[in-house]
Coordinates of C-alpha atoms in Angstrom, one line a residue:
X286 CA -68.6 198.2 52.8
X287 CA -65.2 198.0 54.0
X288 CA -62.4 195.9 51.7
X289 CA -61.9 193.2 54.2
X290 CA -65.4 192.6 55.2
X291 CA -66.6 189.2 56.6
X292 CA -63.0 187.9 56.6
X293 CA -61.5 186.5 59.8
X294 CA -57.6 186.6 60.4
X295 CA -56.3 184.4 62.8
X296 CA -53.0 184.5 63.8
X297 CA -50.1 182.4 66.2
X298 CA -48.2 184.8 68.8
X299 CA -44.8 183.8 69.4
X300 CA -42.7 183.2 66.7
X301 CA -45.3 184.7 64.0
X302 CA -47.0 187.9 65.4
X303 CA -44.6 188.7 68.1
X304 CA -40.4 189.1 67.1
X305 CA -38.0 187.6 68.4
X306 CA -37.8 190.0 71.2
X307 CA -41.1 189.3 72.3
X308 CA -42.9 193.0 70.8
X309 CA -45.4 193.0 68.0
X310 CA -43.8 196.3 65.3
X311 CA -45.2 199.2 64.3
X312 CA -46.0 198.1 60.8
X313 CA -47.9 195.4 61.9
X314 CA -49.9 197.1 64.6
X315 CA -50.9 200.1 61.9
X316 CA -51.6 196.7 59.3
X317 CA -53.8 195.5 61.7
X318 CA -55.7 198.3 62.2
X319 CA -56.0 199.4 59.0
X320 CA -57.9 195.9 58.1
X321 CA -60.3 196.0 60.4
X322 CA -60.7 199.6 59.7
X323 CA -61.7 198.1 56.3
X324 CA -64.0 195.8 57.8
X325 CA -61.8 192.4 58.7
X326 CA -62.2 190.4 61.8
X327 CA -58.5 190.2 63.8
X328 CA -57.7 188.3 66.0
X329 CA -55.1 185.3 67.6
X330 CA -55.5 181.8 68.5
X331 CA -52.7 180.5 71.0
X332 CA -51.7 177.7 73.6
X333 CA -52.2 180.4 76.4
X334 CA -54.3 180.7 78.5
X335 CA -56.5 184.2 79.2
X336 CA -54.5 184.8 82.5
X337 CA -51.7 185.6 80.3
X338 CA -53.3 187.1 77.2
X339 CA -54.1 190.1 78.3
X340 CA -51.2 192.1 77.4
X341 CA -51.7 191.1 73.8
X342 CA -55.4 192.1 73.8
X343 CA -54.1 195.6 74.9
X344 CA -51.6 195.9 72.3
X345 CA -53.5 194.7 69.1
X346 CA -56.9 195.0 70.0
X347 CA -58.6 192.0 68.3
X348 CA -62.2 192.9 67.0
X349 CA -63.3 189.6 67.7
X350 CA -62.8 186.7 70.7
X351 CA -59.8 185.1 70.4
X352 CA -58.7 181.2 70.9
X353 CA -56.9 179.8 73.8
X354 CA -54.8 176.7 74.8
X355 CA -54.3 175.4 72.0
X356 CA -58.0 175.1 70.6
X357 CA -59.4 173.9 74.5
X358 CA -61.0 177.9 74.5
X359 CA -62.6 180.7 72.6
X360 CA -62.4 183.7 75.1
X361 CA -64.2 187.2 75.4
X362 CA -61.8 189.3 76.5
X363 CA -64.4 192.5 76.7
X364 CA -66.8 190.2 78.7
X365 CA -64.1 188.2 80.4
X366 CA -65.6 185.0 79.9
X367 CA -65.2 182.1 77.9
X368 CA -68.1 181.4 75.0
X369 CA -66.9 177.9 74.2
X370 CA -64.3 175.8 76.1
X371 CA -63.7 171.8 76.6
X372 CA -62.3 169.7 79.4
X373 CA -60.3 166.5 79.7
X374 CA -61.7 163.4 81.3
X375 CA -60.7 162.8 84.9
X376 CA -59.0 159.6 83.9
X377 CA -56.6 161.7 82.4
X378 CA -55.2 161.1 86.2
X379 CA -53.2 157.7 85.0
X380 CA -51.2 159.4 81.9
X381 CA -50.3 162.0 84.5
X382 CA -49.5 159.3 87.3
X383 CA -47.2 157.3 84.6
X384 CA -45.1 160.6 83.5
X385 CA -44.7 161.2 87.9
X386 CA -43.4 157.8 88.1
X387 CA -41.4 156.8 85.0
X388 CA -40.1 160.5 84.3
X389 CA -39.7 162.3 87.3
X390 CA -37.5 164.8 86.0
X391 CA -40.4 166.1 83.8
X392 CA -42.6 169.3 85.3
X393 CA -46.1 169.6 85.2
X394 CA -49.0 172.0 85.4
X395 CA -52.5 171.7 85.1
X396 CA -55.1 174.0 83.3
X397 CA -58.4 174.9 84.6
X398 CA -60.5 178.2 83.6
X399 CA -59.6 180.4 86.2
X400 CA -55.9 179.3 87.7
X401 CA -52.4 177.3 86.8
X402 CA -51.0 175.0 89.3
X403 CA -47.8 174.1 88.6
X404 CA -47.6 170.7 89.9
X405 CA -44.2 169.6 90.4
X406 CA -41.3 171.6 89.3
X407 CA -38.2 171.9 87.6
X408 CA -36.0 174.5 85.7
X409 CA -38.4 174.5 82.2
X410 CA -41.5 175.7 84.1
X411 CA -39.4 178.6 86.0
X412 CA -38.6 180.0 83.0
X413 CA -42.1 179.0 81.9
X414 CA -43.2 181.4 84.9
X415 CA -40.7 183.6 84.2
X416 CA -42.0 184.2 80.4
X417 CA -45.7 184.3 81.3
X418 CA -45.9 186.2 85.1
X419 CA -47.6 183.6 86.4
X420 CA -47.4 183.1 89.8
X421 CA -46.0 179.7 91.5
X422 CA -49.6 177.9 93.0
X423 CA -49.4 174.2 93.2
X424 CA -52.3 171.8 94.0
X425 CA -51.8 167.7 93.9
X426 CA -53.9 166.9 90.6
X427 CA -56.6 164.5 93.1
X428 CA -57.4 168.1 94.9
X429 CA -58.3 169.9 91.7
X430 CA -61.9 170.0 91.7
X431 CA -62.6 172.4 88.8
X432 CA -62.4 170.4 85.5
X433 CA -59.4 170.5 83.7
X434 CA -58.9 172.1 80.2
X435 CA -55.4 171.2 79.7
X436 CA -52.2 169.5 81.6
X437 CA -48.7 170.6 80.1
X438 CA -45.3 168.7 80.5
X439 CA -42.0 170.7 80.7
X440 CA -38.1 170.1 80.5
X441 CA -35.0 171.4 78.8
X442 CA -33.7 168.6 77.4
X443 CA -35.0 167.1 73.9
X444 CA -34.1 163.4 74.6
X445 CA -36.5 164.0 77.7
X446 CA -39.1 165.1 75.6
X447 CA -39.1 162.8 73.0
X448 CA -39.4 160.0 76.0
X449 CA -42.2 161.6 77.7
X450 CA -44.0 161.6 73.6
X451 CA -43.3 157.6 73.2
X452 CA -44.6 157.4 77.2
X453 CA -48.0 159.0 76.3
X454 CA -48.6 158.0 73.0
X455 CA -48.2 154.4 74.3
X456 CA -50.3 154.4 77.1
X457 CA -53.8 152.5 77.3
X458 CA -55.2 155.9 77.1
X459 CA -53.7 158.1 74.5
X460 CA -57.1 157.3 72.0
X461 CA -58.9 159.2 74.8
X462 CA -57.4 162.7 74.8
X463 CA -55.0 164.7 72.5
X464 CA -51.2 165.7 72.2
X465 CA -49.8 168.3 71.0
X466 CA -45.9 169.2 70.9
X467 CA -46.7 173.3 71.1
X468 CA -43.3 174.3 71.9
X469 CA -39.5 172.8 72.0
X470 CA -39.9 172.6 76.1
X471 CA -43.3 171.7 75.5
X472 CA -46.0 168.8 75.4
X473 CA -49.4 169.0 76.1
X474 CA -52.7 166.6 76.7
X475 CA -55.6 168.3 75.1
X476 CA -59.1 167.4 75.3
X477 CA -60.0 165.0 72.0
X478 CA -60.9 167.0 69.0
X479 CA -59.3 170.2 71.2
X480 CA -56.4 171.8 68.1
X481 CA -56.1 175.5 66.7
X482 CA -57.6 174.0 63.0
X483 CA -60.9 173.2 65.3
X484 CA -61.6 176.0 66.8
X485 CA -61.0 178.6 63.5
X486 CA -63.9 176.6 62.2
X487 CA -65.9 177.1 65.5
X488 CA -65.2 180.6 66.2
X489 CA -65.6 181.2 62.1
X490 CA -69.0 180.0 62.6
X491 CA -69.6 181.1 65.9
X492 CA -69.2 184.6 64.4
X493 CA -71.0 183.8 61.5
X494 CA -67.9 183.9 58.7
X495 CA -68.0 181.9 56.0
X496 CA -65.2 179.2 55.9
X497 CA -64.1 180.5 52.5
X498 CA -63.2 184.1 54.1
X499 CA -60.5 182.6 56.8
X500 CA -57.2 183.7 57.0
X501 CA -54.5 182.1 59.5
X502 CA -50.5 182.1 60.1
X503 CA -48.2 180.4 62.2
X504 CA -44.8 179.0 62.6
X505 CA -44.8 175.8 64.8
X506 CA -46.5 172.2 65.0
X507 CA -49.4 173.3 66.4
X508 CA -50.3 175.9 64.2
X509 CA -50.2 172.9 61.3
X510 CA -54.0 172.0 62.1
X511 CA -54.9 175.7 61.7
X512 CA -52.9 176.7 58.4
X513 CA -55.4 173.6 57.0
X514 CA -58.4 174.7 57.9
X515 CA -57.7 178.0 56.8
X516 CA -59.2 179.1 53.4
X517 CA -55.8 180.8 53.2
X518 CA -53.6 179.3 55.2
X519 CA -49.6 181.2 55.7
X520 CA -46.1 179.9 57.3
X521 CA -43.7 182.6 58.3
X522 CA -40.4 182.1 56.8
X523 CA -38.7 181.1 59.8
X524 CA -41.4 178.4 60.2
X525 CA -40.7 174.5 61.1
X526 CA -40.3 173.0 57.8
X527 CA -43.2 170.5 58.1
X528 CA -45.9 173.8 58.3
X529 CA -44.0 175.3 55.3
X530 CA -45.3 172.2 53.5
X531 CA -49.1 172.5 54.4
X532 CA -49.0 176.0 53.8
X533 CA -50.7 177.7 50.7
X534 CA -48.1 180.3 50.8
X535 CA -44.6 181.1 53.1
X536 CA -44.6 185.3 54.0
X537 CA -41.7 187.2 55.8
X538 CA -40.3 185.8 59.0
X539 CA -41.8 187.1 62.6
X540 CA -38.8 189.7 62.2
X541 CA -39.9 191.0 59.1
X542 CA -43.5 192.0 60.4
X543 CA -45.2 189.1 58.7
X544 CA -48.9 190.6 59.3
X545 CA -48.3 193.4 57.3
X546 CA -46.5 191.4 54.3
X547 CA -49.7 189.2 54.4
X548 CA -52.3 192.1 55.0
X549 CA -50.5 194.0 52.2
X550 CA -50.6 190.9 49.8
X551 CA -54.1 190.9 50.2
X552 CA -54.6 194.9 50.0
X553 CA -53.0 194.4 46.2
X554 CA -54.8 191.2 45.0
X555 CA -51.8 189.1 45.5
X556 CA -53.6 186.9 47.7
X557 CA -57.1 186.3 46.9
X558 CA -60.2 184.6 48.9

């Protein structure tokens, strides 16, 4: 029996696993697969979506299915199919319709389980594109027909942000869905219940892992609900100071291959399950 088995790593992407550079190092790639040489369960829970995961799955290999958008998904990548996955209602419509009217600078995309649309524009989501490869298809949100799993709001500007947060969390029906600010240009309606903490717990059982063998690390807001429900929940050092203070412990930065400091830590008995 390996050292690691029955324990299930999760990990963020950007900002924890990956540098800043956007590559994943060499000494966490060889830590990765030396613990699930030794038996461990890797893998990475993210706000993408499995259109643009792929590249990730080829470079670390996860052992097990990963989660995607932000706890909406757990994904197969070997089967290339999702196992679990949940959708928002279609009411959602009127938070969508109030953002359009009262802050038309703000762009918008829409989820569903096989394609984007990026609904209306603006300079956040070209980068957005630019980032993931996805290509620009657009669809009016009344046309979609598959069900949604997610809509995301985009924009450069903080003060434009924080209005489109006080715009949603005001409306008649915020209690009916979830947000979740997953990155600076960033904010996202999530089906209710739908967050990274969620779905460790689902795939964790899904897989048949014990909630006491858990591991997970992250650096952002939406990685807090995760680092919880964790057994042994980690915050890189360059983390947001809020997931520092739910963490059990604060590793190396993303630049200082954090996976490896945490898989090491284990490896000695500094960190113990």
């Amino acid at each position: 029996m390996g050292k690691f088995e029955g324990v299930l790593f999760c990990t963020d992407l950007d900002g924890t696993l990956y540098t800043s550079n956007k590559t994943v190092s060499k000494q966490n790639l060889d830590a990765i697969h030396y613990f699930k040489a030794e038996g461990g369960l890797f893998t990475f829970i993210t706000g993408r979506v499995p259109a643009t995961s792929q590249y990730i799955c080829d470079t670390i290999r996860p052992n097990a299915p990963y989660g995607c958008l932000n706890g909406g998904g757990i994904y197969d990548a070997e089967k290339g199919r999702y196992l679990w996955n949940a959708f928002l209602p279609r009411e959602v419509i009127e938070l969508v319709r109030a953002v359009d009217t009262q802050l038309p600078a703000i762009g918008i995309q829409y989820n569903t389980e096989k394609q984007v649309y990026f609904n209306k524009d603006n300079p956040a989501m070209v980068h957005f594109r630019a980032v993931t490869g996805l290509p620009y298809v657009t669809c009016p949100f009344e046309a979609v027909e598959e069900p949604v799993l997610k809509i995301v709001f985009a924009h450069d500007d903080a003060e434009q942000i924080a209005a489109l947060m006080q715009l949603l969390n005001e409306h008649p029906l915020a209690s009916r869905v979830d947000f979740i600010h997953a990155e600076r240009r960033l904010y996202e309606i999530l089906p209710k219940g739908a967050s990274k903490g969620n779905l460790l717990c689902k795939m964790a059982e899904l897989l048949g892992i014990s909630a006491k063998k858990t591991i997970a690390v992250g650096d952002y807001y939406n990685d807090v609900s995760m680092i919880r429900a964790a057994r042994l929940g980690f915050a890189v050092s360059n983390a947001a100071d809020d997931v520092k203070a739910v963490a059990d412990h604060v590793t190396v930065s993303n630049n200082e291959h954090a996976i490896a400091a945490i898989i090491d830590g284990l490896d000695r008995g500094i960190y113990t399950l």
